[in-house]
């Protein structure tokens, strides 16, 4: 019987930025993500700031609004499930968005 194989050390040291570098995008000027700011501001948990693997959502500390960097979206759909009351997410228009994922 063979021994279980542990992941290589350098694989464990990869940051999210390292992994995002392996994704090829064709960005669309038109965002496929809309945040209803009033509902976001009223939400105490603001889960989208923590659950997005691509860090698409950030908080504007001055206004309290949610900033959306839609060009980095990995199209995983997590935000649409976690915060449907204020995130209106759909796939990017045809031909845009994630083109290729390596790894
Ligand atoms: S679909 Fe996934 S990657 Fe895209 S914004 Fe939502 S959580 Fe982030």
PDB file of C-alpha atoms and ligand atoms in Angstrom:
ATOM      1  CA  UNK A   1       0.000   0.000   0.000  1.00  0.00           C
ATOM      2  CA  UNK A   2       1.370   3.435  -0.892  1.00  0.00           C
ATOM      3  CA  UNK A   3       1.808   6.321   1.566  1.00  0.00           C
ATOM      4  CA  UNK A   4      -0.450   9.395   1.285  1.00  0.00           C
ATOM      5  CA  UNK A   5       1.244  12.199  -0.597  1.00  0.00           C
ATOM      6  CA  UNK A   6       1.465  15.599   1.107  1.00  0.00           C
ATOM      7  CA  UNK A   7       1.202  18.705  -1.073  1.00  0.00           C
ATOM      8  CA  UNK A   8       4.516  20.249  -2.022  1.00  0.00           C
ATOM      9  CA  UNK A   9       5.605  23.010   0.364  1.00  0.00           C
ATOM     10  CA  UNK A  10       5.643  25.655  -2.352  1.00  0.00           C
ATOM     11  CA  UNK A  11       1.986  24.850  -3.220  1.00  0.00           C
ATOM     12  CA  UNK A  12       1.029  25.632   0.385  1.00  0.00           C
ATOM     13  CA  UNK A  13       2.858  28.968   0.258  1.00  0.00           C
ATOM     14  CA  UNK A  14       0.927  30.267  -2.764  1.00  0.00           C
ATOM     15  CA  UNK A  15      -1.042  33.417  -2.057  1.00  0.00           C
ATOM     16  CA  UNK A  16      -4.396  34.264  -3.598  1.00  0.00           C
ATOM     17  CA  UNK A  17      -2.558  36.680  -5.879  1.00  0.00           C
ATOM     18  CA  UNK A  18      -0.303  33.832  -7.081  1.00  0.00           C
ATOM     19  CA  UNK A  19      -3.356  31.733  -7.910  1.00  0.00           C
ATOM     20  CA  UNK A  20      -5.242  34.574  -9.571  1.00  0.00           C
ATOM     21  CA  UNK A  21      -2.242  35.082 -11.822  1.00  0.00           C
ATOM     22  CA  UNK A  22      -3.106  31.709 -13.387  1.00  0.00           C
ATOM     23  CA  UNK A  23      -6.539  32.878 -14.546  1.00  0.00           C
ATOM     24  CA  UNK A  24      -6.941  34.592 -17.878  1.00  0.00           C
ATOM     25  CA  UNK A  25      -9.744  37.143 -18.169  1.00  0.00           C
ATOM     26  CA  UNK A  26     -11.339  39.114 -20.926  1.00  0.00           C
ATOM     27  CA  UNK A  27     -12.648  42.084 -18.945  1.00  0.00           C
ATOM     28  CA  UNK A  28     -15.931  43.719 -19.839  1.00  0.00           C
ATOM     29  CA  UNK A  29     -16.459  47.420 -19.204  1.00  0.00           C
ATOM     30  CA  UNK A  30     -20.037  46.623 -18.275  1.00  0.00           C
ATOM     31  CA  UNK A  31     -20.184  45.076 -14.803  1.00  0.00           C
ATOM     32  CA  UNK A  32     -22.082  41.825 -14.334  1.00  0.00           C
ATOM     33  CA  UNK A  33     -22.366  42.519 -10.597  1.00  0.00           C
ATOM     34  CA  UNK A  34     -24.638  45.047  -8.947  1.00  0.00           C
ATOM     35  CA  UNK A  35     -24.689  45.835  -5.233  1.00  0.00           C
ATOM     36  CA  UNK A  36     -27.729  47.492  -3.681  1.00  0.00           C
ATOM     37  CA  UNK A  37     -25.790  49.886  -1.466  1.00  0.00           C
ATOM     38  CA  UNK A  38     -28.567  50.735   1.005  1.00  0.00           C
ATOM     39  CA  UNK A  39     -29.089  47.069   1.853  1.00  0.00           C
ATOM     40  CA  UNK A  40     -25.332  46.447   2.024  1.00  0.00           C
ATOM     41  CA  UNK A  41     -24.852  49.334   4.450  1.00  0.00           C
ATOM     42  CA  UNK A  42     -27.632  48.030   6.683  1.00  0.00           C
ATOM     43  CA  UNK A  43     -26.131  44.515   6.787  1.00  0.00           C
ATOM     44  CA  UNK A  44     -23.975  44.162   9.915  1.00  0.00           C
ATOM     45  CA  UNK A  45     -22.126  41.040   8.725  1.00  0.00           C
ATOM     46  CA  UNK A  46     -21.225  42.281   5.219  1.00  0.00           C
ATOM     47  CA  UNK A  47     -20.291  38.739   4.259  1.00  0.00           C
ATOM     48  CA  UNK A  48     -19.205  39.570   0.712  1.00  0.00           C
ATOM     49  CA  UNK A  49     -16.155  41.327   2.107  1.00  0.00           C
ATOM     50  CA  UNK A  50     -14.952  37.966   3.476  1.00  0.00           C
ATOM     51  CA  UNK A  51     -16.262  35.164   1.266  1.00  0.00           C
ATOM     52  CA  UNK A  52     -15.129  36.192  -2.211  1.00  0.00           C
ATOM     53  CA  UNK A  53     -11.998  34.212  -3.173  1.00  0.00           C
ATOM     54  CA  UNK A  54     -10.964  36.911  -5.646  1.00  0.00           C
ATOM     55  CA  UNK A  55     -11.433  39.843  -3.260  1.00  0.00           C
ATOM     56  CA  UNK A  56     -13.845  41.491  -5.670  1.00  0.00           C
ATOM     57  CA  UNK A  57     -15.624  43.354  -2.859  1.00  0.00           C
ATOM     58  CA  UNK A  58     -13.966  45.963  -0.665  1.00  0.00           C
ATOM     59  CA  UNK A  59     -15.327  48.510   1.752  1.00  0.00           C
ATOM     60  CA  UNK A  60     -15.059  52.231   1.108  1.00  0.00           C
ATOM     61  CA  UNK A  61     -14.274  53.331   4.659  1.00  0.00           C
ATOM     62  CA  UNK A  62     -15.363  56.921   4.029  1.00  0.00           C
ATOM     63  CA  UNK A  63     -18.780  56.284   2.478  1.00  0.00           C
ATOM     64  CA  UNK A  64     -19.525  52.813   3.860  1.00  0.00           C
ATOM     65  CA  UNK A  65     -20.310  51.648   0.340  1.00  0.00           C
ATOM     66  CA  UNK A  66     -19.203  48.399  -1.228  1.00  0.00           C
ATOM     67  CA  UNK A  67     -16.693  48.764  -4.045  1.00  0.00           C
ATOM     68  CA  UNK A  68     -16.868  46.104  -6.754  1.00  0.00           C
ATOM     69  CA  UNK A  69     -13.876  45.102  -8.859  1.00  0.00           C
ATOM     70  CA  UNK A  70     -15.891  42.924 -11.246  1.00  0.00           C
ATOM     71  CA  UNK A  71     -12.963  42.346 -13.627  1.00  0.00           C
ATOM     72  CA  UNK A  72     -11.430  39.876 -11.137  1.00  0.00           C
ATOM     73  CA  UNK A  73     -14.560  37.745 -10.686  1.00  0.00           C
ATOM     74  CA  UNK A  74     -13.896  33.997 -10.906  1.00  0.00           C
ATOM     75  CA  UNK A  75     -17.575  33.257 -11.615  1.00  0.00           C
ATOM     76  CA  UNK A  76     -17.883  30.884  -8.670  1.00  0.00           C
ATOM     77  CA  UNK A  77     -21.318  32.219  -7.662  1.00  0.00           C
ATOM     78  CA  UNK A  78     -20.583  32.272  -3.925  1.00  0.00           C
ATOM     79  CA  UNK A  79     -21.637  35.898  -3.411  1.00  0.00           C
ATOM     80  CA  UNK A  80     -24.970  35.351  -5.136  1.00  0.00           C
ATOM     81  CA  UNK A  81     -25.734  32.562  -2.673  1.00  0.00           C
ATOM     82  CA  UNK A  82     -24.311  34.279   0.425  1.00  0.00           C
ATOM     83  CA  UNK A  83     -25.885  37.705  -0.030  1.00  0.00           C
ATOM     84  CA  UNK A  84     -28.787  37.527  -2.497  1.00  0.00           C
ATOM     85  CA  UNK A  85     -30.542  40.399  -0.724  1.00  0.00           C
ATOM     86  CA  UNK A  86     -27.996  42.934  -1.999  1.00  0.00           C
ATOM     87  CA  UNK A  87     -25.766  41.255  -4.595  1.00  0.00           C
ATOM     88  CA  UNK A  88     -27.280  40.924  -8.045  1.00  0.00           C
ATOM     89  CA  UNK A  89     -24.857  38.654  -9.850  1.00  0.00           C
ATOM     90  CA  UNK A  90     -25.096  37.101 -13.280  1.00  0.00           C
ATOM     91  CA  UNK A  91     -22.563  35.650 -15.675  1.00  0.00           C
ATOM     92  CA  UNK A  92     -20.627  38.175 -17.768  1.00  0.00           C
ATOM     93  CA  UNK A  93     -21.863  38.838 -21.266  1.00  0.00           C
ATOM     94  CA  UNK A  94     -20.923  36.267 -23.891  1.00  0.00           C
ATOM     95  CA  UNK A  95     -17.246  36.314 -24.757  1.00  0.00           C
ATOM     96  CA  UNK A  96     -16.232  38.154 -21.582  1.00  0.00           C
ATOM     97  CA  UNK A  97     -15.098  37.060 -18.148  1.00  0.00           C
ATOM     98  CA  UNK A  98     -12.946  34.057 -17.309  1.00  0.00           C
ATOM     99  CA  UNK A  99     -11.353  32.623 -20.423  1.00  0.00           C
ATOM    100  CA  UNK A 100      -8.960  30.083 -18.954  1.00  0.00           C
ATOM    101  CA  UNK A 101      -8.045  28.674 -15.553  1.00  0.00           C
ATOM    102  CA  UNK A 102      -4.749  26.934 -14.978  1.00  0.00           C
ATOM    103  CA  UNK A 103      -4.549  24.960 -11.757  1.00  0.00           C
TER     104      UNK A 103
HETATM  105  S1  LIG B   1     -18.897  34.982  -8.175  1.00  0.00           S
HETATM  106 FE1  LIG B   1     -17.245  34.324  -6.767  1.00  0.00          FE
HETATM  107  S2  LIG B   1     -15.405  35.351  -7.509  1.00  0.00           S
HETATM  108 FE2  LIG B   1     -17.155  36.390  -8.455  1.00  0.00          FE
HETATM  109  S3  LIG B   1     -17.591  38.119  -7.103  1.00  0.00           S
HETATM  110 FE3  LIG B   1     -18.904  36.407  -6.436  1.00  0.00          FE
HETATM  111  S4  LIG B   1     -17.740  35.352  -4.824  1.00  0.00           S
HETATM  112 FE4  LIG B   1     -16.296  36.676  -5.943  1.00  0.00          FE
END
